[in-house]
mmCIF file of C-alpha atoms in Angstrom:
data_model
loop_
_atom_site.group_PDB
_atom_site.id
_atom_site.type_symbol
_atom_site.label_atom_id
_atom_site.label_comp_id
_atom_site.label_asym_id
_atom_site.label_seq_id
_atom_site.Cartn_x
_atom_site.Cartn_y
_atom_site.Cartn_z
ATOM 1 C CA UNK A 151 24.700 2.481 -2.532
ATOM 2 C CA UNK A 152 27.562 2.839 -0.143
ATOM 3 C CA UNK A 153 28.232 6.110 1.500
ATOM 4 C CA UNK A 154 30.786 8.396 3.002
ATOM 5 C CA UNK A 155 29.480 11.714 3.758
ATOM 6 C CA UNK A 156 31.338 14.650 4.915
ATOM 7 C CA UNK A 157 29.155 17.111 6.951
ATOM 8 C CA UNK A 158 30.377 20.161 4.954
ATOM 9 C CA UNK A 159 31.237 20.477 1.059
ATOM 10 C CA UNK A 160 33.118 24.750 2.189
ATOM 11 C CA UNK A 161 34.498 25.997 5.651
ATOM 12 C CA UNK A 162 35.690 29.488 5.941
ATOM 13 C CA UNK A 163 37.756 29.479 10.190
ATOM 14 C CA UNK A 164 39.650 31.933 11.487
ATOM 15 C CA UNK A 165 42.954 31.172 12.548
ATOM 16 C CA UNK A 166 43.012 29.959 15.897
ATOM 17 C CA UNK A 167 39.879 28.589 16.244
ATOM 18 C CA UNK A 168 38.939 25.095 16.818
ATOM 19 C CA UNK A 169 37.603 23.270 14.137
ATOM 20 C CA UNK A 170 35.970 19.819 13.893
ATOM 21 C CA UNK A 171 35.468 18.179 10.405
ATOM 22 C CA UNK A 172 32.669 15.341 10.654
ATOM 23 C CA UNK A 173 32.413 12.412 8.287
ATOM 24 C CA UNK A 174 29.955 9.465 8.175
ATOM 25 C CA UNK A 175 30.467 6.318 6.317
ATOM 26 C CA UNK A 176 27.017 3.340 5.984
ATOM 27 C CA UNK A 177 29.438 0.969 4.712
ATOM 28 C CA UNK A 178 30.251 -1.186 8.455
ATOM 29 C CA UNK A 179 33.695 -0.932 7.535
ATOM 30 C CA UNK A 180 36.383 -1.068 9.807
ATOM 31 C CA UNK A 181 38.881 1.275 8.906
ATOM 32 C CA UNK A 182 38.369 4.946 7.838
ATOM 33 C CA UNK A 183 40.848 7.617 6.928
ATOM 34 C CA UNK A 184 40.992 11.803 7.052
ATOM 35 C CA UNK A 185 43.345 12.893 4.238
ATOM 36 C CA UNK A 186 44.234 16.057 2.705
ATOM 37 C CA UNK A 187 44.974 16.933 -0.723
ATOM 38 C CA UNK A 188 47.243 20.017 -1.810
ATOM 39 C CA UNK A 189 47.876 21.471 -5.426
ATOM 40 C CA UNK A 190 51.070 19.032 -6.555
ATOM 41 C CA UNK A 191 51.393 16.952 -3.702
ATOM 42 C CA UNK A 192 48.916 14.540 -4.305
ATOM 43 C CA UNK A 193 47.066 12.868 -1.107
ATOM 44 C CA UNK A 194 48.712 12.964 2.411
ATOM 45 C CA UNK A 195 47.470 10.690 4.524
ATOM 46 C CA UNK A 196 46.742 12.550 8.077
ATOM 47 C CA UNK A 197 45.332 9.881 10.199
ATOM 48 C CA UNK A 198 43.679 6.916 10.228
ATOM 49 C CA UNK A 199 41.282 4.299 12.561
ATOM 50 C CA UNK A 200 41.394 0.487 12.064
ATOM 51 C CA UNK A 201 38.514 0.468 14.746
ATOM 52 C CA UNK A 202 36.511 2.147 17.557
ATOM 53 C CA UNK A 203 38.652 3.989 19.589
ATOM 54 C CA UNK A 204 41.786 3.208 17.685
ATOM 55 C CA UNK A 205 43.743 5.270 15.795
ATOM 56 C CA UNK A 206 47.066 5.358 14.068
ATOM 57 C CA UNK A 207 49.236 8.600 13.249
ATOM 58 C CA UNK A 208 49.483 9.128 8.974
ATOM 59 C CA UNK A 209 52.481 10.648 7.174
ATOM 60 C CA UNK A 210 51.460 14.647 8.832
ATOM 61 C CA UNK A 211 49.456 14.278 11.955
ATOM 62 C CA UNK A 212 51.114 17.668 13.093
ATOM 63 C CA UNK A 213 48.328 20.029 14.009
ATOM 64 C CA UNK A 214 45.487 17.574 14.304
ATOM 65 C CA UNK A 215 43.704 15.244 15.969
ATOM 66 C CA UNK A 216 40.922 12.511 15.889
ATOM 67 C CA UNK A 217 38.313 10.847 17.780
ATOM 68 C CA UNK A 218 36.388 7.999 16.731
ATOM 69 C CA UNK A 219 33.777 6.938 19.290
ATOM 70 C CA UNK A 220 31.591 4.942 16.936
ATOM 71 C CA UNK A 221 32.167 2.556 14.255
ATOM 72 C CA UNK A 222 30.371 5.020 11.458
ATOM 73 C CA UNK A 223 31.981 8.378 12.718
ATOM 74 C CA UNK A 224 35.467 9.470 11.957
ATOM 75 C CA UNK A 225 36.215 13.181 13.250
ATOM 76 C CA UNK A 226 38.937 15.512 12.123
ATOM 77 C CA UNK A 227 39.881 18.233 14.633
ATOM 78 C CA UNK A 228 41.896 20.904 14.023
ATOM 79 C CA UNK A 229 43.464 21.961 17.765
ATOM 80 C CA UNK A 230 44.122 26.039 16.465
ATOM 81 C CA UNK A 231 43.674 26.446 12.944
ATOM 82 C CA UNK A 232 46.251 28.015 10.712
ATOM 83 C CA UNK A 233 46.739 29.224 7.966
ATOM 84 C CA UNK A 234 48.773 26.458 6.628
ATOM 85 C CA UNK A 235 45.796 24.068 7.244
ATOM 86 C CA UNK A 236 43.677 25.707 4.090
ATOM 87 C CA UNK A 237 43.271 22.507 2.160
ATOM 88 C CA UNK A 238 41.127 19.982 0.147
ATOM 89 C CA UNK A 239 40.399 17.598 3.205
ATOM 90 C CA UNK A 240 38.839 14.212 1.856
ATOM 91 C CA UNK A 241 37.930 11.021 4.400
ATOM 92 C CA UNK A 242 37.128 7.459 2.949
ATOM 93 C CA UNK A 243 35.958 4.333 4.379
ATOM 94 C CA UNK A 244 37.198 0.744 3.097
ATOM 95 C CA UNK A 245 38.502 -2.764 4.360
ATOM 96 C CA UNK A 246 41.951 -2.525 3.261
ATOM 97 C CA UNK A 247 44.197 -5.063 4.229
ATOM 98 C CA UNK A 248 41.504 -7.863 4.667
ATOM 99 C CA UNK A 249 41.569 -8.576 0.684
ATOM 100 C CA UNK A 250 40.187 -5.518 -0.661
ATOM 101 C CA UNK A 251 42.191 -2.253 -1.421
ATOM 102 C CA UNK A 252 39.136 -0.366 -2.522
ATOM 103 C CA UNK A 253 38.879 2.838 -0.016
ATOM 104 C CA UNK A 254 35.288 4.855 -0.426
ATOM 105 C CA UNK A 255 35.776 8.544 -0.276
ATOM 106 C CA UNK A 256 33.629 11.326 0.517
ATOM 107 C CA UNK A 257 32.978 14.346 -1.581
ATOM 108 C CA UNK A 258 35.949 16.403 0.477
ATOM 109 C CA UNK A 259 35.309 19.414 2.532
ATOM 110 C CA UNK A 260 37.898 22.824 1.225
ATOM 111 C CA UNK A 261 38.735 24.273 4.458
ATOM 112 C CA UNK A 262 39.613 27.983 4.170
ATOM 113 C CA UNK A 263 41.480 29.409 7.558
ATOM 114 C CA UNK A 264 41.909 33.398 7.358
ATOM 115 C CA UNK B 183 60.566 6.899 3.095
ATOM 116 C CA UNK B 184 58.242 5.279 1.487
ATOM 117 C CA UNK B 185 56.812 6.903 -1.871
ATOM 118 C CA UNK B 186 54.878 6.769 -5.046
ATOM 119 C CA UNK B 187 55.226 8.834 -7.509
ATOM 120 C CA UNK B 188 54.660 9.911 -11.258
ATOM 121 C CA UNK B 189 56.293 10.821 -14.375
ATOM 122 C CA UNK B 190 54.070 13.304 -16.148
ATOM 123 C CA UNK B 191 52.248 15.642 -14.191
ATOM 124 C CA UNK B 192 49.944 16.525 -16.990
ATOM 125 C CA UNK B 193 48.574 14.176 -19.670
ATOM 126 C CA UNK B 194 46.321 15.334 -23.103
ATOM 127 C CA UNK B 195 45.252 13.147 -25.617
ATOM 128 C CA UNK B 196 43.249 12.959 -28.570
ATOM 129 C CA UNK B 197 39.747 11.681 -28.259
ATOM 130 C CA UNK B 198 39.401 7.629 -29.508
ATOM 131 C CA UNK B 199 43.074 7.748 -28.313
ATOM 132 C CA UNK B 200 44.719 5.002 -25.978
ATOM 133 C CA UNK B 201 46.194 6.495 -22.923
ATOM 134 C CA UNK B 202 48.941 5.576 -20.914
ATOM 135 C CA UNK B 203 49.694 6.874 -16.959
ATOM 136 C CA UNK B 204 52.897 6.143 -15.726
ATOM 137 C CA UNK B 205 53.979 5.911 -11.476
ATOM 138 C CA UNK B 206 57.191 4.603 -10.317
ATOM 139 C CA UNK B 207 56.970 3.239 -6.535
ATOM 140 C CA UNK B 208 60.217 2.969 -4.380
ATOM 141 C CA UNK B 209 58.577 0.151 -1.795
ATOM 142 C CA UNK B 210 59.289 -2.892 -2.739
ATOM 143 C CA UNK B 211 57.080 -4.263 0.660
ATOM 144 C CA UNK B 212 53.992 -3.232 -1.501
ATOM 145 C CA UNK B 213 50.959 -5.754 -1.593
ATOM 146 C CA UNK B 214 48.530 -4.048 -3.871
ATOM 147 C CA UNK B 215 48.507 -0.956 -6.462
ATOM 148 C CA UNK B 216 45.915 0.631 -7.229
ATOM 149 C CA UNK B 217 44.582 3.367 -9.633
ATOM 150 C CA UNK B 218 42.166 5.918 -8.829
ATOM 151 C CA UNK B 219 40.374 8.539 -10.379
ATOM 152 C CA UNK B 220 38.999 11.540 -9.221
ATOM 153 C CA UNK B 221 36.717 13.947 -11.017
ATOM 154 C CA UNK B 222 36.728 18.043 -10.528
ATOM 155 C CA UNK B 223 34.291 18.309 -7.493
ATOM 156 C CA UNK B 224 34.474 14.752 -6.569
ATOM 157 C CA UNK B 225 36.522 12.394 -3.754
ATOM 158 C CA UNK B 226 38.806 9.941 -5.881
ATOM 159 C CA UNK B 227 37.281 6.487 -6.515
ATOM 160 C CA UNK B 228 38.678 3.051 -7.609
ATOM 161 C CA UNK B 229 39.594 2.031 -11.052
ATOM 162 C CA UNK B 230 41.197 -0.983 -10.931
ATOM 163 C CA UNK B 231 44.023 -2.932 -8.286
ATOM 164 C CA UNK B 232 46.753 -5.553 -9.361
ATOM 165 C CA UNK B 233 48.541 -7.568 -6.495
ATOM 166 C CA UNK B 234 52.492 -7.659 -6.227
ATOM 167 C CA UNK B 235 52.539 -11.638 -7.701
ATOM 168 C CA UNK B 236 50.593 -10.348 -11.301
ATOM 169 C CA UNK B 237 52.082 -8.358 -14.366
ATOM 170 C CA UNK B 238 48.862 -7.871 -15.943
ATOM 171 C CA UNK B 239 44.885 -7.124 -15.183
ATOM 172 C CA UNK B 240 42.931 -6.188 -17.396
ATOM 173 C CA UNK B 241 39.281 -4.198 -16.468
ATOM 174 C CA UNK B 242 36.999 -2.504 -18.563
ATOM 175 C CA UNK B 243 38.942 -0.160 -20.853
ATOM 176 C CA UNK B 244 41.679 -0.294 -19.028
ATOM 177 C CA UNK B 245 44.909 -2.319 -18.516
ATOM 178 C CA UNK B 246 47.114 -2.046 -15.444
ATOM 179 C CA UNK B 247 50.603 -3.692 -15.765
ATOM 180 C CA UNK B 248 53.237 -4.100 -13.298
ATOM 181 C CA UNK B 249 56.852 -4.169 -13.332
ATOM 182 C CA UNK B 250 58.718 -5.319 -10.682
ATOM 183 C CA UNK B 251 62.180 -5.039 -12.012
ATOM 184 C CA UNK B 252 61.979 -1.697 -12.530
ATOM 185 C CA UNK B 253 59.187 -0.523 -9.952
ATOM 186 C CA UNK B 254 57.203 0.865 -12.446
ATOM 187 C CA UNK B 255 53.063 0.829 -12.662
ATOM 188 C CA UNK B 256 51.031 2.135 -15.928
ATOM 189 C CA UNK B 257 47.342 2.348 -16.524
ATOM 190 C CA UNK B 258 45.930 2.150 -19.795
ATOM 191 C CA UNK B 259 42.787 3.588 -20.993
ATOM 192 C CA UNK B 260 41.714 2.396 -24.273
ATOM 193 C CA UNK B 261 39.755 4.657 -27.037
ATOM 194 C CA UNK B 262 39.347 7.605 -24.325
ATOM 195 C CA UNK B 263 36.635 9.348 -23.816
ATOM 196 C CA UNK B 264 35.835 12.745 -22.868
ATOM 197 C CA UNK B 265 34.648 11.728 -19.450
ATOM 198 C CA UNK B 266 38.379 10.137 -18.429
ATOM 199 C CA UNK B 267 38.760 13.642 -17.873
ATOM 200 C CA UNK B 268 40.397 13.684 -14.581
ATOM 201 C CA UNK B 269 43.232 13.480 -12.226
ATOM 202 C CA UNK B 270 44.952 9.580 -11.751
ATOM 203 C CA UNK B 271 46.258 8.730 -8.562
ATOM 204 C CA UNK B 272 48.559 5.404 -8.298
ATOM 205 C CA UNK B 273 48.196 3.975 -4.524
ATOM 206 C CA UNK B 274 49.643 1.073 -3.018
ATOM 207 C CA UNK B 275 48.958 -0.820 0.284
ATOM 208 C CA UNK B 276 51.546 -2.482 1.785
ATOM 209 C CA UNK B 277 50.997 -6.734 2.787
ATOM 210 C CA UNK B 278 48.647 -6.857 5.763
ATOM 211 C CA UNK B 279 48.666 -3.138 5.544
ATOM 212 C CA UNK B 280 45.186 -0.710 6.467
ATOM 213 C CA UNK B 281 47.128 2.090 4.993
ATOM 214 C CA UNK B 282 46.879 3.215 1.367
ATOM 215 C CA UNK B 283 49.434 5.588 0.190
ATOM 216 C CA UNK B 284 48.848 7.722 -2.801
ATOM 217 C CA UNK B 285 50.837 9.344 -5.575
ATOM 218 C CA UNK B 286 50.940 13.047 -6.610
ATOM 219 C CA UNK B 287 48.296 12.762 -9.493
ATOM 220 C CA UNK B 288 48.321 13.014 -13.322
ATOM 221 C CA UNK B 289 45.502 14.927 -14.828
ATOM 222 C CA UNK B 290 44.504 13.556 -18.032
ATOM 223 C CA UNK B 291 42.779 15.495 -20.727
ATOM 224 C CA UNK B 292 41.045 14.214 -23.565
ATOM 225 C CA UNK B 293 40.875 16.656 -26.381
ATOM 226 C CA UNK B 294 37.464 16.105 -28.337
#
């Protein structure tokens, strides 16, 4: 059963802090992807990674940053938290754009920054 | 820029009911569409895809067609069920593309 895990379902931050957001995906694929999801605006796509060490700037990379130092580990870092950041933050796995457009997502980790 | 969006934001139908989810797309560079669902609690997951050169595929229960003319994508649940419950998302991924890009959603509720 393929998996993308996210290491936390709640976060509560304060703003200004750093914050990392950890996901994990058993699936060997190449490409994985942090979104976040707001009330109304559907998903926005923040960044994504078509392979180790490579990454690619989504449609609101403002604020955030990645690192992907090994094939099954995407991280989402958040430099200083704000409050503008609280959000539904979901990351998925998947070999799109070598024949498949099926993207595995995790269960999505609701950031809260006070 | 490039966008997909929907026409209803909010969707209830009778239970045994077909359903119908509408999405219009503006990029005409797009490869795939896709439909996901995503349940309350749960990361979206993957209905059912139709590439750019069909009109029509068909899954379980459900029917995706395509309209090129018009830009327009539907999804079609047949004799709905209490658990299609959920948001729709319409996605597309653009030829050679890693990116998917997602409509704003259409939650669907099925009245029993």
């Amino acid at each position: 059963d393929v998996k993308v895990t996210q290491s936390s379902r709640y976060l509560v931050k304060r703003t200004g802090e750093k914050v990392f957001l950890e996901c994990v995906q058993d699936m060997d694929h190449e490409n994985m992807f942090w979104y976040r999801q707001d009330p109304g605006l559907g998903l926005r796509l923040i960044y994504f990674s078509y392979d180790v060490k490579m990454k690619e700037k989504g449609d609101i990379p403002e604020g955030y940053s990645v690192s992907r130092e090994k094939k099954e580990r995407f991280s989402l870092i958040l430099e200083s938290a704000s409050t503008n950041q609280t959000s539904m933050y979901l990351c998925a796995g998947s070999n799109v754009g070598v024949g498949t457009t099926e993207a595995f997502f995790g269960q999505g980790t609701r950031l809260t920054v006070v | 820029g490039e966008s997909v969006g929907l026409h209803l934001p909010t969707l209830s139908v009778q239970e045994g009911d077909n359903s119908i989810i509408n999405c219009a797309y503006s990029n005409s560079a797009s490869d795939y569409f896709i439909w996901y669902k995503q349940e309350s609690g749960k990361g979206p997951q993957f209905i059912i895809d139709i590439r750019s050169n069909m009109d029509k595929r068909q899954g379980q229960r459900v029917t995706v067609l395509l309209n090129k003319t018009v830009k327009h994508l539907s999804l079609q649940i047949a004799a709905t069920q209490p658990g299609d419950s959920a948001v729709y998302f319409c996605a597309y991924s653009g030829a050679g593309s890693y990116q998917l890009t997602f409509g704003k959603g259409t939650k669907l509720s099925v009245i029993p």
